[in-house]
Amino acid sequence: MIMSLALAMALNMAAMKGDALDEARKGFNNCLIREHNESVKVKKSGSEFNELIQKACTAERQGYFDLLVKSERSYGSKQADAEKYANEEIQMMIDGTTSAFGENASNGGQLAEEK
């Protein structure tokens, strides 16, 4: 019984750790989505949006970056490798939002935030 309780507690703690990373990802993604939707609404140009989105959501970006690095380091990654991975993940999210803007700018399409 004690072993299964300890295992359950360990699994619960691991799930909570994963939740923090996922919540940070969602927070950053939803911030990017809000920037996208507002930019579509006010009809920003592609170049205006590209400049904006690269600098947007700094607090959310930093929080997600920090948790990504911490997560990668917990798997044994070197600091530089963990930071490189985090930057790549963040840039992929920005690129996805930029791509969506290119598709939605002309037709007024909006993205839905994650729950």
mmCIF file of C-alpha atoms in Angstrom:
data_model
loop_
_atom_site.group_PDB
_atom_site.id
_atom_site.type_symbol
_atom_site.label_atom_id
_atom_site.label_comp_id
_atom_site.label_asym_id
_atom_site.label_seq_id
_atom_site.Cartn_x
_atom_site.Cartn_y
_atom_site.Cartn_z
ATOM 1 C CA MET A 1 0.000 0.000 0.000
ATOM 2 C CA ILE A 2 2.797 2.437 0.841
ATOM 3 C CA MET A 3 4.532 1.702 -2.468
ATOM 4 C CA SER A 4 1.381 2.408 -4.474
ATOM 5 C CA LEU A 5 0.754 5.613 -2.511
ATOM 6 C CA ALA A 6 4.324 6.771 -3.168
ATOM 7 C CA LEU A 7 3.964 5.875 -6.844
ATOM 8 C CA ALA A 8 0.659 7.729 -7.065
ATOM 9 C CA MET A 9 2.208 10.809 -5.461
ATOM 10 C CA ALA A 10 5.173 10.687 -7.829
ATOM 11 C CA LEU A 11 2.892 10.375 -10.855
ATOM 12 C CA ASN A 12 0.740 13.225 -9.602
ATOM 13 C CA MET A 13 3.797 15.451 -9.158
ATOM 14 C CA ALA A 14 4.994 14.565 -12.662
ATOM 15 C CA ALA A 15 1.589 15.439 -14.079
ATOM 16 C CA MET A 16 1.640 18.789 -12.275
ATOM 17 C CA LYS A 17 5.063 19.516 -13.730
ATOM 18 C CA GLY A 18 3.765 18.772 -17.231
ATOM 19 C CA ASP A 19 0.727 20.942 -16.623
ATOM 20 C CA ALA A 20 2.859 23.991 -15.838
ATOM 21 C CA LEU A 21 4.703 23.633 -19.136
ATOM 22 C CA ASP A 22 1.471 23.095 -21.055
ATOM 23 C CA GLU A 23 -0.166 26.065 -19.354
ATOM 24 C CA ALA A 24 2.814 28.253 -20.271
ATOM 25 C CA ARG A 25 2.608 27.032 -23.876
ATOM 26 C CA LYS A 26 -1.122 27.766 -24.000
ATOM 27 C CA GLY A 27 -0.579 31.201 -22.484
ATOM 28 C CA PHE A 28 2.014 32.097 -25.083
ATOM 29 C CA ASN A 29 -0.017 30.612 -27.930
ATOM 30 C CA ASN A 30 -3.196 32.414 -26.854
ATOM 31 C CA CYS A 31 -1.310 35.685 -26.642
ATOM 32 C CA LEU A 32 -0.059 35.164 -30.201
ATOM 33 C CA ILE A 33 -3.623 34.358 -31.277
ATOM 34 C CA ARG A 34 -4.924 37.575 -29.729
ATOM 35 C CA GLU A 35 -2.224 39.553 -31.568
ATOM 36 C CA HIS A 36 -3.185 37.764 -34.805
ATOM 37 C CA ASN A 37 -6.888 38.425 -34.377
ATOM 38 C CA GLU A 38 -6.442 42.093 -33.521
ATOM 39 C CA SER A 39 -4.048 42.563 -36.458
ATOM 40 C CA VAL A 40 -6.528 40.957 -38.854
ATOM 41 C CA LYS A 41 -9.312 43.126 -37.417
ATOM 42 C CA VAL A 42 -7.392 46.392 -37.907
ATOM 43 C CA LYS A 43 -6.055 45.207 -41.280
ATOM 44 C CA LYS A 44 -2.326 45.412 -40.561
ATOM 45 C CA SER A 45 -0.066 44.715 -43.491
ATOM 46 C CA GLY A 46 2.000 41.559 -43.610
ATOM 47 C CA SER A 47 5.196 43.445 -42.841
ATOM 48 C CA GLU A 48 3.571 45.287 -39.910
ATOM 49 C CA PHE A 49 2.339 41.993 -38.496
ATOM 50 C CA ASN A 50 5.697 40.269 -38.979
ATOM 51 C CA GLU A 51 7.466 43.022 -37.066
ATOM 52 C CA LEU A 52 4.836 43.004 -34.321
ATOM 53 C CA ILE A 53 4.635 39.246 -33.784
ATOM 54 C CA GLN A 54 8.402 38.817 -33.427
ATOM 55 C CA LYS A 55 8.336 41.133 -30.395
ATOM 56 C CA ALA A 56 4.882 40.302 -28.992
ATOM 57 C CA CYS A 57 3.973 38.549 -25.757
ATOM 58 C CA THR A 58 7.315 39.031 -24.039
ATOM 59 C CA ALA A 59 6.200 37.915 -20.566
ATOM 60 C CA GLU A 60 4.445 34.815 -21.889
ATOM 61 C CA ARG A 61 7.361 34.034 -24.175
ATOM 62 C CA GLN A 62 9.878 34.295 -21.347
ATOM 63 C CA GLY A 63 7.800 32.128 -19.029
ATOM 64 C CA TYR A 64 7.423 29.435 -21.675
ATOM 65 C CA PHE A 65 11.121 29.670 -22.579
ATOM 66 C CA ASP A 66 12.177 29.272 -18.951
ATOM 67 C CA LEU A 67 9.989 26.211 -18.426
ATOM 68 C CA LEU A 68 11.117 24.627 -21.683
ATOM 69 C CA VAL A 69 14.753 25.068 -20.708
ATOM 70 C CA LYS A 70 14.100 23.700 -17.228
ATOM 71 C CA SER A 71 12.290 20.695 -18.695
ATOM 72 C CA GLU A 72 15.061 19.949 -21.188
ATOM 73 C CA ARG A 73 17.715 20.329 -18.510
ATOM 74 C CA SER A 74 15.841 17.799 -16.350
ATOM 75 C CA TYR A 75 16.349 15.273 -19.162
ATOM 76 C CA GLY A 76 20.086 15.906 -19.107
ATOM 77 C CA SER A 77 20.428 18.464 -21.885
ATOM 78 C CA LYS A 78 23.203 21.015 -21.716
ATOM 79 C CA GLN A 79 22.119 24.618 -21.083
ATOM 80 C CA ALA A 80 22.994 25.744 -24.616
ATOM 81 C CA ASP A 81 21.120 22.819 -26.185
ATOM 82 C CA ALA A 82 18.084 23.419 -23.983
ATOM 83 C CA GLU A 83 18.026 27.112 -24.924
ATOM 84 C CA LYS A 84 18.400 26.290 -28.612
ATOM 85 C CA TYR A 85 15.490 23.850 -28.391
ATOM 86 C CA ALA A 86 13.333 26.392 -26.526
ATOM 87 C CA ASN A 87 14.066 29.104 -29.104
ATOM 88 C CA GLU A 88 13.210 26.723 -31.944
ATOM 89 C CA GLU A 89 9.909 25.737 -30.316
ATOM 90 C CA ILE A 90 8.973 29.370 -29.750
ATOM 91 C CA GLN A 91 9.907 30.329 -33.298
ATOM 92 C CA MET A 92 7.757 27.498 -34.680
ATOM 93 C CA MET A 93 4.771 28.906 -32.805
ATOM 94 C CA ILE A 94 5.478 32.404 -34.118
ATOM 95 C CA ASP A 95 5.889 31.035 -37.658
ATOM 96 C CA GLY A 96 2.564 29.210 -37.382
ATOM 97 C CA THR A 97 0.817 32.404 -36.335
ATOM 98 C CA THR A 98 2.518 34.319 -39.132
ATOM 99 C CA SER A 99 1.371 31.728 -41.646
ATOM 100 C CA ALA A 100 -2.193 31.943 -40.329
ATOM 101 C CA PHE A 101 -2.080 35.727 -40.654
ATOM 102 C CA GLY A 102 -1.068 35.388 -44.289
ATOM 103 C CA GLU A 103 -4.107 33.187 -44.876
ATOM 104 C CA ASN A 104 -6.544 35.285 -42.837
ATOM 105 C CA ALA A 105 -5.504 38.883 -43.518
ATOM 106 C CA SER A 106 -7.551 39.177 -46.687
ATOM 107 C CA ASN A 107 -10.675 37.312 -45.554
ATOM 108 C CA GLY A 108 -10.885 38.475 -41.920
ATOM 109 C CA GLY A 109 -10.431 34.971 -40.518
ATOM 110 C CA GLN A 110 -9.924 34.684 -36.781
ATOM 111 C CA LEU A 111 -8.152 32.037 -34.731
ATOM 112 C CA ALA A 112 -9.722 30.460 -31.650
ATOM 113 C CA GLU A 113 -7.851 30.507 -28.368
ATOM 114 C CA GLU A 114 -7.014 27.244 -26.652
ATOM 115 C CA LYS A 115 -9.001 26.334 -23.561
#
